[in-house]
CSV table of C-alpha atoms in Angstrom, one decimal:
chain,number,residue,atom,x,y,z
R,30,UNK,CA,-52.0,-19.3,-2.5
R,31,UNK,CA,-48.1,-18.6,-1.3
R,32,UNK,CA,-45.1,-21.0,-0.7
R,33,UNK,CA,-43.2,-20.8,2.7
R,34,UNK,CA,-40.6,-18.5,1.2
R,35,UNK,CA,-43.2,-16.1,-0.4
R,36,UNK,CA,-45.0,-16.3,2.5
R,37,UNK,CA,-41.5,-15.2,5.1
R,38,UNK,CA,-40.5,-12.7,2.2
R,39,UNK,CA,-44.6,-10.9,2.3
R,40,UNK,CA,-43.8,-10.6,5.7
R,41,UNK,CA,-40.1,-8.8,5.7
R,42,UNK,CA,-40.2,-6.9,2.6
R,43,UNK,CA,-40.2,-2.9,3.0
R,44,UNK,CA,-39.9,-2.0,0.1
R,45,UNK,CA,-39.5,-3.1,-4.0
R,46,UNK,CA,-37.5,-0.9,-6.4
R,47,UNK,CA,-38.1,-0.5,-10.4
R,48,UNK,CA,-34.8,-2.2,-11.0
R,49,UNK,CA,-36.6,-5.6,-8.8
R,50,UNK,CA,-34.4,-5.8,-6.4
R,51,UNK,CA,-35.4,-5.0,-2.9
R,52,UNK,CA,-35.6,-4.0,0.8
R,53,UNK,CA,-35.9,-6.2,3.4
R,54,UNK,CA,-36.0,-6.2,7.0
R,55,UNK,CA,-33.7,-8.6,8.9
R,56,UNK,CA,-34.7,-10.1,12.0
R,57,UNK,CA,-31.2,-12.0,14.0
R,58,UNK,CA,-27.8,-11.0,12.5
R,59,UNK,CA,-26.0,-13.5,13.3
R,60,UNK,CA,-21.5,-12.1,13.2
R,61,UNK,CA,-17.9,-14.1,13.3
R,62,UNK,CA,-14.6,-13.1,13.2
R,63,UNK,CA,-13.8,-13.3,9.5
R,64,UNK,CA,-16.3,-11.1,7.5
R,65,UNK,CA,-17.8,-8.5,10.2
R,66,UNK,CA,-13.9,-6.2,10.7
R,67,UNK,CA,-13.8,-4.4,7.3
R,68,UNK,CA,-17.9,-3.9,8.1
R,69,UNK,CA,-17.4,-2.7,11.5
R,70,UNK,CA,-14.8,-0.3,10.3
R,71,UNK,CA,-17.5,1.2,7.8
R,72,UNK,CA,-19.2,2.2,10.2
R,73,UNK,CA,-16.8,4.0,12.3
R,74,UNK,CA,-15.8,5.7,9.0
R,75,UNK,CA,-19.0,6.6,8.8
R,76,UNK,CA,-19.9,7.6,12.1
R,77,UNK,CA,-22.8,4.8,12.0
R,78,UNK,CA,-24.4,2.7,15.3
R,79,UNK,CA,-26.2,-0.4,15.1
R,80,UNK,CA,-29.9,-0.2,14.5
R,81,UNK,CA,-31.4,-2.6,16.5
R,82,UNK,CA,-28.7,-4.0,19.1
R,83,UNK,CA,-30.6,-7.5,20.4
R,84,UNK,CA,-31.3,-8.9,16.9
R,85,UNK,CA,-26.7,-9.2,16.6
R,86,UNK,CA,-25.2,-12.3,18.2
R,87,UNK,CA,-21.5,-13.1,17.5
R,88,UNK,CA,-19.0,-15.8,18.0
R,89,UNK,CA,-15.3,-16.7,16.8
R,90,UNK,CA,-15.3,-19.7,14.7
R,91,UNK,CA,-13.3,-20.3,11.3
R,92,UNK,CA,-10.2,-19.0,13.2
R,93,UNK,CA,-9.8,-20.2,16.4
R,94,UNK,CA,-7.5,-23.4,17.3
R,95,UNK,CA,-9.3,-26.5,18.9
R,96,UNK,CA,-6.8,-27.2,21.2
R,97,UNK,CA,-7.4,-24.5,24.1
R,98,UNK,CA,-8.0,-25.4,27.1
R,99,UNK,CA,-9.9,-23.8,29.9
R,100,UNK,CA,-7.3,-20.5,30.7
R,101,UNK,CA,-7.1,-20.0,26.5
R,102,UNK,CA,-7.2,-16.5,26.0
R,103,UNK,CA,-7.5,-15.0,22.2
R,104,UNK,CA,-3.9,-13.7,22.7
R,105,UNK,CA,-2.6,-17.1,22.8
R,106,UNK,CA,-3.3,-17.7,19.0
R,107,UNK,CA,0.1,-18.7,17.2
R,108,UNK,CA,-1.1,-17.7,13.8
R,109,UNK,CA,-0.5,-13.5,13.6
R,110,UNK,CA,-4.1,-13.3,11.0
R,111,UNK,CA,-6.0,-15.6,13.4
R,112,UNK,CA,-5.1,-13.7,16.4
R,113,UNK,CA,-5.6,-10.2,15.1
R,114,UNK,CA,-8.8,-11.5,13.4
R,115,UNK,CA,-10.3,-12.8,16.3
R,116,UNK,CA,-9.2,-10.3,18.9
R,117,UNK,CA,-10.7,-7.3,16.5
R,118,UNK,CA,-14.3,-9.0,17.1
R,119,UNK,CA,-13.6,-8.3,21.2
R,120,UNK,CA,-12.7,-5.4,20.3
R,121,UNK,CA,-15.7,-4.1,17.9
R,122,UNK,CA,-18.3,-6.3,19.9
R,123,UNK,CA,-16.7,-4.6,23.3
R,124,UNK,CA,-17.1,-0.7,21.7
R,125,UNK,CA,-20.3,-1.0,19.7
R,126,UNK,CA,-22.0,-3.6,22.5
R,127,UNK,CA,-22.9,-6.2,20.6
R,128,UNK,CA,-23.8,-10.1,22.4
R,129,UNK,CA,-20.5,-11.9,21.7
R,130,UNK,CA,-19.3,-15.6,23.0
R,131,UNK,CA,-16.0,-15.2,22.4
R,132,UNK,CA,-12.7,-17.8,22.7
R,133,UNK,CA,-13.4,-17.8,26.6
R,134,UNK,CA,-17.4,-18.5,26.9
R,135,UNK,CA,-18.3,-22.1,27.7
R,136,UNK,CA,-21.3,-21.4,24.5
R,137,UNK,CA,-18.9,-20.5,22.5
R,138,UNK,CA,-19.2,-22.7,19.0
R,139,UNK,CA,-19.6,-22.8,15.6
R,140,UNK,CA,-22.2,-19.1,14.7
R,141,UNK,CA,-24.8,-22.0,12.8
R,142,UNK,CA,-24.6,-24.6,16.0
R,143,UNK,CA,-24.7,-22.0,18.8
R,144,UNK,CA,-27.7,-19.8,17.6
R,145,UNK,CA,-30.1,-22.8,17.0
R,146,UNK,CA,-29.3,-23.9,20.3
R,147,UNK,CA,-28.7,-21.2,22.3
R,148,UNK,CA,-32.8,-19.9,21.2
R,149,UNK,CA,-31.4,-17.1,19.0
R,150,UNK,CA,-33.2,-19.1,15.6
R,151,UNK,CA,-36.8,-18.8,16.1
R,152,UNK,CA,-39.3,-19.9,13.6
R,153,UNK,CA,-40.8,-17.3,10.9
R,154,UNK,CA,-37.4,-15.2,11.1
R,155,UNK,CA,-35.0,-13.7,8.4
R,156,UNK,CA,-31.6,-14.2,8.9
R,157,UNK,CA,-28.3,-13.3,7.7
R,158,UNK,CA,-24.4,-14.0,8.4
R,159,UNK,CA,-21.4,-13.8,6.6
R,160,UNK,CA,-21.4,-17.1,6.3
R,161,UNK,CA,-22.6,-19.0,3.2
R,162,UNK,CA,-24.1,-22.2,5.0
R,163,UNK,CA,-26.3,-20.1,7.0
R,164,UNK,CA,-29.3,-21.4,5.2
R,165,UNK,CA,-28.8,-24.4,7.9
R,166,UNK,CA,-31.4,-22.3,10.3
R,167,UNK,CA,-33.9,-22.5,7.6
R,168,UNK,CA,-34.8,-25.8,9.1
R,169,UNK,CA,-36.6,-23.7,11.3
R,170,UNK,CA,-38.9,-22.2,9.0
R,171,UNK,CA,-36.8,-19.1,8.7
R,172,UNK,CA,-35.5,-17.3,5.4
R,173,UNK,CA,-32.0,-17.3,5.9
R,174,UNK,CA,-29.1,-16.4,3.6
R,175,UNK,CA,-25.5,-15.4,3.8
R,176,UNK,CA,-24.5,-12.0,3.1
R,177,UNK,CA,-20.9,-10.8,2.2
R,178,UNK,CA,-18.9,-8.1,4.3
R,179,UNK,CA,-20.5,-5.4,2.4
R,180,UNK,CA,-23.8,-6.0,3.0
R,181,UNK,CA,-22.7,-6.8,6.7
R,182,UNK,CA,-22.5,-3.5,7.4
R,183,UNK,CA,-25.1,-2.6,6.0
R,184,UNK,CA,-27.2,-5.2,8.1
R,185,UNK,CA,-25.7,-3.5,11.0
R,186,UNK,CA,-26.3,-0.1,10.5
R,187,UNK,CA,-30.2,-0.5,8.8
R,188,UNK,CA,-31.6,-3.8,10.2
R,189,UNK,CA,-32.3,-4.2,6.7
R,190,UNK,CA,-31.1,-5.8,3.3
R,191,UNK,CA,-31.4,-5.2,-0.5
R,192,UNK,CA,-31.3,-8.8,-2.4
R,193,UNK,CA,-33.8,-9.9,-5.2
R,194,UNK,CA,-36.5,-12.6,-4.8
R,195,UNK,CA,-36.0,-15.8,-5.8
R,196,UNK,CA,-37.9,-18.7,-7.3
R,197,UNK,CA,-39.7,-21.3,-5.5
R,198,UNK,CA,-38.2,-25.0,-6.0
R,199,UNK,CA,-39.5,-28.0,-4.0
R,200,UNK,CA,-37.9,-31.7,-3.2
R,201,UNK,CA,-39.6,-34.2,-1.8
R,202,UNK,CA,-37.7,-36.4,0.4
R,203,UNK,CA,-40.0,-39.6,0.6
R,204,UNK,CA,-39.7,-43.2,2.4
R,205,UNK,CA,-37.8,-44.9,5.0
R,206,UNK,CA,-33.6,-44.5,4.6
R,207,UNK,CA,-32.1,-48.3,4.9
R,208,UNK,CA,-29.9,-48.8,7.9
R,209,UNK,CA,-26.7,-46.6,7.2
R,210,UNK,CA,-28.2,-44.1,5.5
R,211,UNK,CA,-28.4,-40.4,6.9
R,212,UNK,CA,-29.1,-36.9,6.1
R,213,UNK,CA,-26.0,-36.4,4.7
R,214,UNK,CA,-26.9,-39.4,2.2
R,215,UNK,CA,-29.5,-37.8,1.2
R,216,UNK,CA,-28.4,-34.2,0.9
R,217,UNK,CA,-25.3,-35.3,-1.0
R,218,UNK,CA,-27.5,-37.3,-4.0
R,219,UNK,CA,-29.5,-34.9,-4.3
R,220,UNK,CA,-26.4,-32.8,-5.1
R,221,UNK,CA,-25.3,-35.2,-7.2
R,222,UNK,CA,-28.8,-35.8,-9.4
R,223,UNK,CA,-29.1,-31.7,-9.6
R,224,UNK,CA,-26.0,-30.8,-9.5
R,225,UNK,CA,-24.2,-27.7,-8.2
R,226,UNK,CA,-26.0,-25.6,-10.0
R,227,UNK,CA,-29.4,-26.9,-9.7
R,228,UNK,CA,-30.8,-24.9,-7.4
R,229,UNK,CA,-29.0,-21.9,-9.2
R,230,UNK,CA,-31.6,-18.7,-8.2
R,231,UNK,CA,-33.9,-20.6,-6.2
R,232,UNK,CA,-34.9,-21.1,-2.4
R,233,UNK,CA,-35.5,-24.7,-2.0
R,234,UNK,CA,-38.3,-26.7,0.6
R,235,UNK,CA,-37.5,-29.8,1.5
R,236,UNK,CA,-40.7,-31.8,2.5
R,237,UNK,CA,-41.8,-34.9,2.1
R,238,UNK,CA,-42.4,-37.9,4.5
R,239,UNK,CA,-38.5,-38.5,5.1
R,240,UNK,CA,-38.4,-34.7,6.4
R,241,UNK,CA,-41.7,-35.0,8.7
R,242,UNK,CA,-40.2,-38.2,10.0
R,243,UNK,CA,-36.1,-36.1,10.5
R,244,UNK,CA,-35.0,-34.7,13.7
R,245,UNK,CA,-33.9,-30.7,14.1
R,246,UNK,CA,-30.1,-31.8,13.9
R,247,UNK,CA,-31.1,-34.1,10.7
R,248,UNK,CA,-33.0,-31.3,9.1
R,249,UNK,CA,-30.3,-28.8,9.3
R,250,UNK,CA,-27.9,-30.5,8.1
R,251,UNK,CA,-29.8,-30.8,4.9
R,252,UNK,CA,-30.3,-27.0,4.8
R,253,UNK,CA,-26.8,-25.9,5.6
R,254,UNK,CA,-25.8,-28.3,2.0
R,255,UNK,CA,-28.9,-26.9,0.4
R,256,UNK,CA,-25.8,-23.9,-0.6
R,257,UNK,CA,-24.0,-26.7,-2.5
R,258,UNK,CA,-26.5,-27.6,-4.6
R,259,UNK,CA,-26.9,-24.0,-5.7
R,260,UNK,CA,-29.8,-22.5,-3.9
R,261,UNK,CA,-29.0,-19.1,-1.6
R,262,UNK,CA,-31.6,-20.5,0.6
R,263,UNK,CA,-33.2,-24.0,2.3
R,264,UNK,CA,-36.3,-24.1,4.5
R,265,UNK,CA,-38.3,-26.8,5.8
R,266,UNK,CA,-41.8,-26.2,7.1
R,267,UNK,CA,-42.7,-25.8,11.2
R,268,UNK,CA,-43.6,-28.5,12.7
R,269,UNK,CA,-44.3,-30.0,16.6
R,270,UNK,CA,-40.6,-30.9,16.1
R,271,UNK,CA,-39.7,-27.7,15.3
R,272,UNK,CA,-41.9,-26.3,18.2
R,273,UNK,CA,-40.3,-29.1,20.6
R,274,UNK,CA,-36.5,-27.9,19.9
R,275,UNK,CA,-37.9,-24.1,20.4
R,276,UNK,CA,-39.5,-24.9,23.6
R,277,UNK,CA,-36.8,-26.7,25.1
R,278,UNK,CA,-33.8,-24.3,23.9
R,279,UNK,CA,-35.6,-20.9,24.2
R,280,UNK,CA,-36.0,-19.1,27.2
R,281,UNK,CA,-39.1,-17.7,26.3
R,282,UNK,CA,-42.1,-17.6,29.3
R,283,UNK,CA,-44.7,-20.1,28.4
R,284,UNK,CA,-47.1,-17.9,27.6
R,285,UNK,CA,-45.0,-16.1,25.0
R,286,UNK,CA,-44.8,-19.9,23.8
R,287,UNK,CA,-48.1,-20.1,23.4
R,288,UNK,CA,-49.1,-17.1,21.6
R,289,UNK,CA,-45.8,-17.3,18.3
R,290,UNK,CA,-47.1,-20.7,18.2
R,291,UNK,CA,-50.4,-19.9,16.6
R,292,UNK,CA,-48.4,-18.0,14.1
R,293,UNK,CA,-45.4,-19.9,13.7
R,294,UNK,CA,-47.6,-23.7,13.3
R,295,UNK,CA,-48.9,-20.9,9.3
R,296,UNK,CA,-45.3,-21.6,8.2
R,297,UNK,CA,-45.7,-23.5,5.7
R,298,UNK,CA,-46.2,-23.7,2.1
R,299,UNK,CA,-50.4,-23.6,1.3
R,300,UNK,CA,-51.5,-26.6,-0.6
R,301,UNK,CA,-52.1,-25.4,-3.5
R,302,UNK,CA,-49.0,-23.3,-3.8
R,303,UNK,CA,-46.8,-23.4,-7.3
R,304,UNK,CA,-43.3,-24.6,-7.5
R,305,UNK,CA,-41.2,-23.6,-10.5
R,306,UNK,CA,-39.6,-26.8,-10.1
R,307,UNK,CA,-40.2,-30.1,-8.1
R,308,UNK,CA,-38.3,-33.5,-8.0
R,309,UNK,CA,-39.3,-36.1,-6.0
R,310,UNK,CA,-36.5,-38.5,-4.2
R,311,UNK,CA,-37.2,-42.2,-2.4
R,312,UNK,CA,-34.6,-42.3,0.2
R,313,UNK,CA,-35.4,-46.0,0.7
R,314,UNK,CA,-33.1,-47.0,-2.6
R,315,UNK,CA,-30.1,-44.7,-1.0
R,316,UNK,CA,-26.9,-45.8,-0.1
R,317,UNK,CA,-24.5,-44.3,1.7
R,318,UNK,CA,-22.8,-41.3,-0.4
R,319,UNK,CA,-19.1,-40.7,-0.6
R,320,UNK,CA,-17.8,-37.8,-2.8
R,321,UNK,CA,-14.6,-38.8,-5.1
R,322,UNK,CA,-14.0,-35.5,-7.1
R,323,UNK,CA,-13.6,-31.9,-6.2
R,324,UNK,CA,-16.6,-30.9,-6.3
R,325,UNK,CA,-19.9,-31.9,-4.1
R,326,UNK,CA,-22.0,-33.2,-7.2
R,327,UNK,CA,-19.0,-35.9,-7.6
R,328,UNK,CA,-20.7,-38.5,-5.6
R,329,UNK,CA,-20.6,-42.1,-5.3
R,330,UNK,CA,-22.5,-44.8,-3.8
R,331,UNK,CA,-19.6,-45.8,-1.3
R,332,UNK,CA,-19.7,-48.9,-3.4
R,333,UNK,CA,-20.4,-47.8,-7.1
R,334,UNK,CA,-17.6,-47.2,-9.9
R,335,UNK,CA,-16.2,-44.1,-9.6
R,336,UNK,CA,-16.2,-42.3,-13.0
R,337,UNK,CA,-14.3,-42.8,-16.1
R,338,UNK,CA,-14.5,-40.6,-19.6
R,339,UNK,CA,-17.4,-42.3,-21.3
R,340,UNK,CA,-19.5,-42.3,-18.0
R,341,UNK,CA,-20.2,-38.9,-18.6
R,342,UNK,CA,-20.9,-36.5,-21.4
R,343,UNK,CA,-18.4,-34.4,-23.6
R,344,UNK,CA,-18.5,-31.0,-22.0
R,345,UNK,CA,-17.8,-32.9,-18.7
R,346,UNK,CA,-14.8,-34.6,-19.7
R,347,UNK,CA,-11.8,-32.1,-19.0
R,348,UNK,CA,-13.5,-31.4,-15.4
R,349,UNK,CA,-13.2,-35.1,-14.9
R,350,UNK,CA,-9.7,-35.4,-16.1
R,351,UNK,CA,-8.4,-32.8,-13.8
R,352,UNK,CA,-10.7,-34.1,-10.5
R,353,UNK,CA,-9.3,-37.7,-10.7
R,354,UNK,CA,-5.4,-36.1,-11.5
R,355,UNK,CA,-5.8,-33.7,-8.1
R,356,UNK,CA,-7.7,-36.6,-5.9
R,357,UNK,CA,-4.8,-39.3,-7.4
R,358,UNK,CA,-7.8,-41.1,-8.8
R,359,UNK,CA,-5.5,-42.3,-12.1
R,360,UNK,CA,-5.2,-46.2,-11.0
R,361,UNK,CA,-8.4,-46.7,-8.2
R,362,UNK,CA,-11.8,-48.1,-9.6
R,363,UNK,CA,-13.7,-47.4,-6.8
R,364,UNK,CA,-13.2,-46.0,-3.7
R,365,UNK,CA,-12.9,-49.1,-1.3
R,366,UNK,CA,-9.6,-49.1,-3.3
R,367,UNK,CA,-8.0,-45.3,-2.1
R,368,UNK,CA,-6.4,-45.2,1.9
R,369,UNK,CA,-6.9,-42.8,3.8
R,370,UNK,CA,-4.5,-40.5,6.1
R,371,UNK,CA,-6.8,-38.2,7.9
R,372,UNK,CA,-10.4,-38.0,9.2
R,373,UNK,CA,-12.2,-35.6,10.1
R,374,UNK,CA,-15.7,-35.3,12.4
R,375,UNK,CA,-17.0,-31.5,12.7
R,376,UNK,CA,-18.5,-28.5,10.8
R,377,UNK,CA,-21.5,-26.9,11.0
R,378,UNK,CA,-23.0,-29.7,9.0
R,379,UNK,CA,-22.3,-32.8,11.4
R,380,UNK,CA,-21.0,-31.2,14.7
R,381,UNK,CA,-24.1,-31.6,16.7
R,382,UNK,CA,-24.9,-33.8,19.0
R,383,UNK,CA,-26.8,-36.4,17.1
R,384,UNK,CA,-23.6,-37.0,15.0
R,385,UNK,CA,-21.6,-37.6,17.3
R,386,UNK,CA,-23.6,-40.5,18.9
R,387,UNK,CA,-24.0,-41.7,15.5
R,388,UNK,CA,-20.0,-41.8,15.1
R,389,UNK,CA,-19.3,-43.0,18.3
R,390,UNK,CA,-21.6,-45.9,17.7
R,391,UNK,CA,-19.8,-47.3,15.6
R,392,UNK,CA,-16.1,-47.2,16.9
R,393,UNK,CA,-17.3,-47.8,20.2
R,394,UNK,CA,-14.6,-51.1,21.1
R,395,UNK,CA,-12.7,-50.4,18.4
R,396,UNK,CA,-8.9,-48.5,17.4
R,397,UNK,CA,-8.2,-46.0,14.9
R,398,UNK,CA,-6.5,-47.9,12.1
R,399,UNK,CA,-3.0,-47.6,12.3
R,400,UNK,CA,-3.2,-46.1,8.7
R,401,UNK,CA,-4.7,-43.0,9.8
R,402,UNK,CA,-2.4,-40.4,10.8
R,403,UNK,CA,-4.9,-38.3,12.6
R,404,UNK,CA,-8.6,-38.6,13.7
R,405,UNK,CA,-10.1,-35.8,14.7
R,406,UNK,CA,-13.6,-35.1,16.7
R,407,UNK,CA,-14.6,-31.3,16.7
R,408,UNK,CA,-18.1,-30.7,18.9
R,409,UNK,CA,-20.2,-28.1,17.5
R,410,UNK,CA,-19.8,-25.9,20.6
R,411,UNK,CA,-19.0,-25.8,24.0
R,412,UNK,CA,-22.9,-27.2,24.7
R,413,UNK,CA,-22.2,-30.1,22.5
R,414,UNK,CA,-19.1,-30.9,23.6
R,415,UNK,CA,-20.4,-30.7,27.0
R,416,UNK,CA,-23.4,-33.1,26.2
R,417,UNK,CA,-21.2,-35.5,24.6
R,418,UNK,CA,-18.7,-35.3,27.4
R,419,UNK,CA,-21.8,-36.2,29.9
R,420,UNK,CA,-22.9,-39.4,27.6
R,421,UNK,CA,-19.2,-40.5,27.4
R,422,UNK,CA,-18.9,-40.2,24.1
R,423,UNK,CA,-15.3,-38.0,24.5
R,424,UNK,CA,-13.7,-41.3,25.7
R,425,UNK,CA,-15.0,-43.7,23.6
R,426,UNK,CA,-13.4,-41.2,20.7
R,427,UNK,CA,-10.6,-41.6,23.0
R,428,UNK,CA,-10.0,-44.9,23.9
R,429,UNK,CA,-10.5,-45.8,19.9
R,430,UNK,CA,-7.4,-43.3,19.0
R,431,UNK,CA,-9.8,-40.3,18.0
R,432,UNK,CA,-8.4,-36.6,19.4
R,433,UNK,CA,-11.1,-34.8,21.0
R,434,UNK,CA,-10.4,-31.1,20.9
R,435,UNK,CA,-12.6,-28.1,21.3
R,436,UNK,CA,-15.2,-26.6,19.2
R,437,UNK,CA,-14.2,-24.4,15.8
R,438,UNK,CA,-14.7,-24.4,12.4
R,439,UNK,CA,-11.3,-26.6,12.2
R,440,UNK,CA,-10.8,-28.5,9.3
R,441,UNK,CA,-13.5,-27.6,7.7
R,442,UNK,CA,-11.8,-24.7,5.6
R,443,UNK,CA,-7.9,-24.0,5.8
R,444,UNK,CA,-7.6,-21.2,7.5
R,445,UNK,CA,-7.0,-22.5,11.6
R,446,UNK,CA,-4.2,-24.5,12.7
R,447,UNK,CA,-6.1,-27.9,11.4
R,448,UNK,CA,-5.0,-28.2,7.9
R,449,UNK,CA,-4.2,-31.3,5.6
R,450,UNK,CA,-0.6,-31.4,4.4
R,451,UNK,CA,-0.3,-32.0,0.9
R,452,UNK,CA,-1.5,-34.9,-0.8
R,453,UNK,CA,-2.9,-36.3,2.1
R,454,UNK,CA,-6.5,-37.8,2.0
R,455,UNK,CA,-9.4,-37.2,4.5
R,456,UNK,CA,-12.7,-39.1,5.1
R,457,UNK,CA,-15.0,-35.5,5.8
R,458,UNK,CA,-18.4,-34.5,7.5
R,459,UNK,CA,-17.5,-31.4,6.0
R,460,UNK,CA,-19.5,-29.9,3.5
R,461,UNK,CA,-17.2,-29.0,0.2
R,462,UNK,CA,-14.3,-30.4,-1.4
R,463,UNK,CA,-13.0,-28.3,-4.0
R,464,UNK,CA,-9.7,-28.0,-4.2
R,465,UNK,CA,-7.1,-26.8,-1.6
R,466,UNK,CA,-10.3,-26.2,0.9
R,467,UNK,CA,-9.0,-28.5,3.7
R,468,UNK,CA,-5.0,-27.7,3.1
R,469,UNK,CA,-2.7,-26.8,0.0
R,470,UNK,CA,-3.7,-29.9,-2.1
R,471,UNK,CA,-5.6,-31.5,0.2
R,472,UNK,CA,-7.6,-34.5,-0.6
R,473,UNK,CA,-11.1,-34.3,0.4
R,474,UNK,CA,-14.0,-36.9,0.9
R,475,UNK,CA,-17.4,-36.3,1.9
R,476,UNK,CA,-18.8,-38.3,3.5
R,477,UNK,CA,-21.7,-38.3,7.1
R,478,UNK,CA,-20.2,-39.0,10.2
R,479,UNK,CA,-21.0,-42.9,10.8
R,480,UNK,CA,-19.0,-43.2,7.0
R,481,UNK,CA,-16.3,-41.4,8.7
R,482,UNK,CA,-16.0,-42.9,11.9
R,483,UNK,CA,-15.6,-46.5,9.6
R,484,UNK,CA,-13.3,-45.0,7.5
R,485,UNK,CA,-11.0,-44.2,10.6
R,486,UNK,CA,-11.8,-47.3,12.3
R,487,UNK,CA,-10.6,-49.5,8.7
R,488,UNK,CA,-8.6,-47.0,7.0
R,489,UNK,CA,-11.0,-47.6,3.8
R,490,UNK,CA,-14.7,-47.0,3.3
R,491,UNK,CA,-16.3,-49.5,4.1
R,492,UNK,CA,-19.8,-51.1,4.0
R,493,UNK,CA,-21.9,-50.1,7.2
R,494,UNK,CA,-24.1,-52.7,7.3
């Protein structure tokens, strides 16, 4: 009896070494501008070429400005380092003949949003990218994981990855969530429960009645943040929801799809499969979650007290003190005591059309609070942006006072013009909140798109009900 992870591993295993490391075949390799330049330079130095060209897909996302307009070119990027990285990706993809959706493409976007929606992520694949949140693609029944720059070079040259097998962990999300509770809240609660090291050394398979009813967008959000729970891999079994998404987004012929479907429907853990760890969570009891500190595990219910020294074990007191000091929480009892400066709706975690619809649903006809310096919405890709504009979501955001941007990683990380200034407090739909993540001395509170939209309207954390 095998888990889904074991099946995928066995299907792609090339060789196991005496060290217990293994060589695994890689089906899809996503590339972006930050972790690929040195890898391509390594190929040149060794006089190597990509082993299988059509396995590779590239797009710039981390460094791109999100205020571009229709005629913007890579040469127009103001920051010199960002411009060099984006232009190097152009040069490398042209030289090595790798498919790229460049900064001028209508289909450019965050790699983990663009890949699935263009049909390059398919069930049963092994997928890697020089980005930790590659686990997103595990929502399709894939073995997907982030890799380092030296490994990017190795995969380009050999179409294989040297890695070690993980242990299996199952997280069952059971029940139906209350109104206002989303997949982002559910995965934040898991991280709060097990900590950012809880999944270390494991592949986490998410299952249960909630997952069965969840959309692909929601599943991608959960697999995306398996990394924040310490796991290298997050994955979900293939079901009809998966097949419907793939049928809509891939360019497969009907004959090829039906043939593949016969295999894809086997991509689930066997009934008697054994997991090294197992956790069951009743999502029906959860409230919207918001981080208070400098780690995703520093999460509370939106209306819960911020922890004090007496609330944590002795070995965590110093971290708590430092986090509260950095976040400026010395006088705050609850999150409702805090006023916010900026709001960011975007990132590879929460920038899909479902996320934008959720945020727009609570702000229609309202205005951004005068306390908010800036609220921005950054669609995850050109296709998401076009769909949102077709539905009039851009007008809802703009009428409320949000800035409507072009696709990119944006304020998720301090690598582009969208950054917090020192001590600014941000309601963010991204995935990480460590010190300086969104800008030097910036203070980040992670939450769902719905909660971020409500924070923009009210200037403070608000009850979604």
